[in-house]
Coordinates of C-alpha atoms in Angstrom, one line a residue:
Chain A
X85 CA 15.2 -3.4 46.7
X86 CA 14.7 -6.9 47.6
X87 CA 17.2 -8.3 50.2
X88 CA 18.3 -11.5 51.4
X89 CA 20.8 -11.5 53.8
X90 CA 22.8 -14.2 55.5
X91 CA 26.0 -14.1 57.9
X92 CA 28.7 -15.1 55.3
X93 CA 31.0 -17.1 58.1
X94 CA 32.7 -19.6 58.3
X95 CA 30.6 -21.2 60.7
X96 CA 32.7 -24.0 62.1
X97 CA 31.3 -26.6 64.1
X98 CA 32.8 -30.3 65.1
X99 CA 31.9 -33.3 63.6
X100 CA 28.5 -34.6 65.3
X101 CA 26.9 -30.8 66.1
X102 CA 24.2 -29.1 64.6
X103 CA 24.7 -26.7 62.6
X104 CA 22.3 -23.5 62.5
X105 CA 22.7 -21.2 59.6
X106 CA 20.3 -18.0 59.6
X107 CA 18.5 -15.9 57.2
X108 CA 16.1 -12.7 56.5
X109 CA 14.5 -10.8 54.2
X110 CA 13.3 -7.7 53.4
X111 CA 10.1 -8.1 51.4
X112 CA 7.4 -8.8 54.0
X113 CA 5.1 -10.1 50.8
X114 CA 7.4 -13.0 50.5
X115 CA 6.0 -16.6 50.6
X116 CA 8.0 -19.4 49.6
X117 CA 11.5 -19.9 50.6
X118 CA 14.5 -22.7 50.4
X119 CA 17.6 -23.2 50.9
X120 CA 20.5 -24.6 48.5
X121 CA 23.9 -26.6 49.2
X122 CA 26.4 -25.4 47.2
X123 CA 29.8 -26.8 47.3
X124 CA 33.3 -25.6 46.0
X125 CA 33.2 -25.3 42.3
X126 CA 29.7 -26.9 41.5
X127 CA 26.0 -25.5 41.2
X128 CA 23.3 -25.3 43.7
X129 CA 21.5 -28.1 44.8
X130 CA 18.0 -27.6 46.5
X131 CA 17.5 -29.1 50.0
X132 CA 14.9 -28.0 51.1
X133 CA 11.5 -25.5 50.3
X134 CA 9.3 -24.3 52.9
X135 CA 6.3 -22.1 53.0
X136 CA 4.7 -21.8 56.0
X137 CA 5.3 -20.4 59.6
X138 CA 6.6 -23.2 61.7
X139 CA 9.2 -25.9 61.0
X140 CA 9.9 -28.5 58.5
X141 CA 11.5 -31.4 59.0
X142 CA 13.6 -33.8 56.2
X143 CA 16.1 -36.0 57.2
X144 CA 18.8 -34.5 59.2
X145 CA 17.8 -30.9 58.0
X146 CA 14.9 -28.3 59.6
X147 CA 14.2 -25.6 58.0
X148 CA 11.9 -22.9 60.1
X149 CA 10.2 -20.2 59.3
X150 CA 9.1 -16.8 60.7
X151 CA 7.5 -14.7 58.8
X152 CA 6.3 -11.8 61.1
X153 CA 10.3 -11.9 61.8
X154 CA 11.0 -12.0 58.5
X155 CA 12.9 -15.0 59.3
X156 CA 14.1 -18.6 58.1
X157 CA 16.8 -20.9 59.3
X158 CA 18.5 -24.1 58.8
X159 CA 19.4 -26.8 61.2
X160 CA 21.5 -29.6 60.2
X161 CA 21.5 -32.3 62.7
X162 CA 24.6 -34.6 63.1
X163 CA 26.6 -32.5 61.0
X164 CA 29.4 -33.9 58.9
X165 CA 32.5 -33.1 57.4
X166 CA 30.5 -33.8 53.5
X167 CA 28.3 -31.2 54.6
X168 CA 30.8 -29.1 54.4
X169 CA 29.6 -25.7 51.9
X170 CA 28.2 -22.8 51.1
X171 CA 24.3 -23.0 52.3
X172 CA 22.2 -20.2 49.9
X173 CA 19.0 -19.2 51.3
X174 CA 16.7 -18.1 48.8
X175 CA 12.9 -16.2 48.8
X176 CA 11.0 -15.3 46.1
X177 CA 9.4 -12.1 46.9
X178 CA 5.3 -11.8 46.2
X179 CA 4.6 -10.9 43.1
X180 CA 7.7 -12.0 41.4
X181 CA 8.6 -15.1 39.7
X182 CA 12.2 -15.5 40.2
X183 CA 14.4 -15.8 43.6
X184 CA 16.5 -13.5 45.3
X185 CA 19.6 -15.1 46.9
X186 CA 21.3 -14.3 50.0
X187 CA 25.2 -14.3 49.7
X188 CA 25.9 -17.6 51.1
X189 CA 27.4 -18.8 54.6
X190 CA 30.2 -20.8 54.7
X191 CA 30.0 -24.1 56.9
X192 CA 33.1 -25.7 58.0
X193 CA 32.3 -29.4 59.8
X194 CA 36.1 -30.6 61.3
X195 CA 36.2 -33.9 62.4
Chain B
X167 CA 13.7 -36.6 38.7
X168 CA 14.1 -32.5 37.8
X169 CA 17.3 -32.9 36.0
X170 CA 18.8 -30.0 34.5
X171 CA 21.8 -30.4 32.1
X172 CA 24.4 -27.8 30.4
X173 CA 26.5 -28.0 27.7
X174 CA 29.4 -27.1 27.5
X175 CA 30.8 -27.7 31.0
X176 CA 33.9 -25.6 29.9
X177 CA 34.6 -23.1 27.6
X178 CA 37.5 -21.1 26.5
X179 CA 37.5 -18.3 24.0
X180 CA 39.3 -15.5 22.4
X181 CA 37.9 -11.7 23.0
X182 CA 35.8 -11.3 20.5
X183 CA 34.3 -14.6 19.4
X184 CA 30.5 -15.3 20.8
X185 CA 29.4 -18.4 22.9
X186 CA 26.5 -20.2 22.9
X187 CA 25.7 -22.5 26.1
X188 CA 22.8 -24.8 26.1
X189 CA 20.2 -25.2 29.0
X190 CA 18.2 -28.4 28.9
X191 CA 15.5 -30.0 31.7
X192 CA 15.6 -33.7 30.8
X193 CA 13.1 -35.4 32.7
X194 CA 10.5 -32.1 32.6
X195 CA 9.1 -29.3 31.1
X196 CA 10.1 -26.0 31.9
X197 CA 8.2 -23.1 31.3
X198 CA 10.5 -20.6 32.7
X199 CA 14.3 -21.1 33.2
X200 CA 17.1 -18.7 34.6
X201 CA 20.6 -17.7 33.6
X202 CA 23.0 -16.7 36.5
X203 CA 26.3 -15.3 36.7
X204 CA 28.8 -16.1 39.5
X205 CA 32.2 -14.3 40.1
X206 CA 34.6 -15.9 42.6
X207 CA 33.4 -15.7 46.1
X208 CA 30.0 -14.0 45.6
X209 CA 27.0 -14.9 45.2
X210 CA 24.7 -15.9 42.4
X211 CA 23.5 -13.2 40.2
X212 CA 20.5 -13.3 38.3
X213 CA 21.0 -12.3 34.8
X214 CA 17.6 -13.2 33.0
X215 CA 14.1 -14.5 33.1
X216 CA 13.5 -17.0 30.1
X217 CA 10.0 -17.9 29.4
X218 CA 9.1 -20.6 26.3
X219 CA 8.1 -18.8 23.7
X220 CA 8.4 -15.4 24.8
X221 CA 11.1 -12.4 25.1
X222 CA 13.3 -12.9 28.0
X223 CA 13.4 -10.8 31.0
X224 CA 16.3 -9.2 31.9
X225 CA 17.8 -7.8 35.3
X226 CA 18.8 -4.4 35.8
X227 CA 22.3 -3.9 34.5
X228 CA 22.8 -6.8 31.5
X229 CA 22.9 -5.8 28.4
X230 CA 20.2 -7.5 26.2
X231 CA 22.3 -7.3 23.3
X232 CA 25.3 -8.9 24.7
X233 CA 23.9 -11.6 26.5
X234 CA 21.1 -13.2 23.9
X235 CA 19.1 -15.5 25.3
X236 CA 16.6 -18.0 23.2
X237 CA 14.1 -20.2 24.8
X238 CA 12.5 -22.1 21.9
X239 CA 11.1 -25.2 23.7
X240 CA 9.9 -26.2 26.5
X241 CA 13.1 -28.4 27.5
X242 CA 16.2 -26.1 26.0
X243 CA 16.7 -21.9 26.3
X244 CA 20.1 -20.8 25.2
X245 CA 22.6 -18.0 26.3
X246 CA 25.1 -16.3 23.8
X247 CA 27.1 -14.6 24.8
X248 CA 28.2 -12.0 22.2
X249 CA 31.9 -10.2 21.3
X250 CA 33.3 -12.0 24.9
X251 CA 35.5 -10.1 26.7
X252 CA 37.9 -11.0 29.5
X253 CA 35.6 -9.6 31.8
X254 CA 32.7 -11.7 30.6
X255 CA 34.6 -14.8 32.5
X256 CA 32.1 -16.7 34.5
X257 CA 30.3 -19.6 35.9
X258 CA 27.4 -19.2 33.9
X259 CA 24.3 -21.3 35.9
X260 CA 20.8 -22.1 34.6
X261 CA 18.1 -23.5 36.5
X262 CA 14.2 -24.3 35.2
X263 CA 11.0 -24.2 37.0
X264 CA 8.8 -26.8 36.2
X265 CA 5.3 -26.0 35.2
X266 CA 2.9 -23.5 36.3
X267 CA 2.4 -23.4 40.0
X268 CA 5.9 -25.2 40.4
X269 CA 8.1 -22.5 41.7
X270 CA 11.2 -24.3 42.7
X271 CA 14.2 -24.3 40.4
X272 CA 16.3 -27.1 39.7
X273 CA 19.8 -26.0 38.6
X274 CA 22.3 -27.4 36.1
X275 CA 25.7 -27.6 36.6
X276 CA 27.2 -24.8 35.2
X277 CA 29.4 -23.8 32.7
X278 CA 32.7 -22.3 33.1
X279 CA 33.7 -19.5 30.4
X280 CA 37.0 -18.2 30.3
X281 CA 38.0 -15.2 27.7
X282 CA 41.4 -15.1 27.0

């Protein structure tokens, strides 16, 4: 069974902060990850892919990656209340062609 | 670019009647698309594997015959979703990879069935 699995909060944090949302996974074989915004009542939007050990930076986000940890997080610098959501990591396990979606964590940015 | 669209964006229904929702990439091709399912507060569930051309791949647990899924070009796949039941009430989700060697999905916005 492949598993993503992600603290489902709320992780609250004041306007300004940076926000650090955590993730891991169970297939070791795994190599390409991202993460998705999702916001009350809408789809998933993609922010961010990454695919190798290390970080990667785009815009206020960083997404890093561990893979002997099994490991991938997301930063958001600066956080603001519109960032407010449901932040979906997602990893597509080798050999497969589809992703496997963690459950979601729940960021709450109060002014 | 990588826009996906849906149709409808809501749908309501009596038990027993089918519905058919439309996935379309506009500004791509997409040889494989997916079909979630999200309940309230969980997470997204995939329900299928739609390649153009080909059968679709389904996840352990849907029923095939329920949930028919077409994927005749490569910009539109289709879920039906046969003899709806109250329980069948949804936010039904596509997404499409673009081509081969593309792995990232682009989702559309979703479509909201509710079975009375």
């Amino acid at each position: 069974q492949k598993e993503v699995e992600q603290n489902s909060g709320p992780l609250s944090v004041p306007e300004g902060a940076i926000a650090s949302l955590n993730c891991t996974y169970s297939d070791r074989g795994s190599q390409s990850f991202f993460w998705y915004r999702q916001y009350s009542g809408k789809s998933p939007e993609l922010i961010m892919s990454i695919y190798s050990n290390g970080d990667k930076e785009d815009g206020r986000f960083t997404a890093q990656l561990n893979k002997a940890s099994q490991y991938v997080s997301l930063l958001i610098r600066d956080s603001q209340p519109s960032d407010s959501a449901t932040y979906l990591c997602a990893v597509r396990p080798g050999g497969y062609n589809k992703l496997i979606f963690g459950a979601g964590t729940r960021l709450a940015v109060h002014p | 670019g990588a826009v996906v669209s849906q149709h409808p964006s809501w749908v309501i229904c009596k038990s027993g009647t089918s519905v058919k929702i439309e996935c379309r990439s506009l500004d791509f091709q997409a040889t494989t698309m997916f079909w979630y399912r999200q309940f309230p507060k969980q997470s997204l569930m995939l329900m299928a594997t739609s390649n153009e051309g080909s059968k679709a791949t389904y996840e352990q647990g849907v029923e095939k015959d329920k949930f028919l899924i077409n994927h005749a070009s490569l910009t539109l796949s289709t879920l039906t979703v046969t003899s709806a039941h109250p329980e069948d009430s949804s936010f039904y989700i596509c997404s499409a990879s673009q081509l081969a060697g593309q792995e990232t999905q682009y989702f559309g916005p979703g479509t909201r069935l509710l079975v009375l």
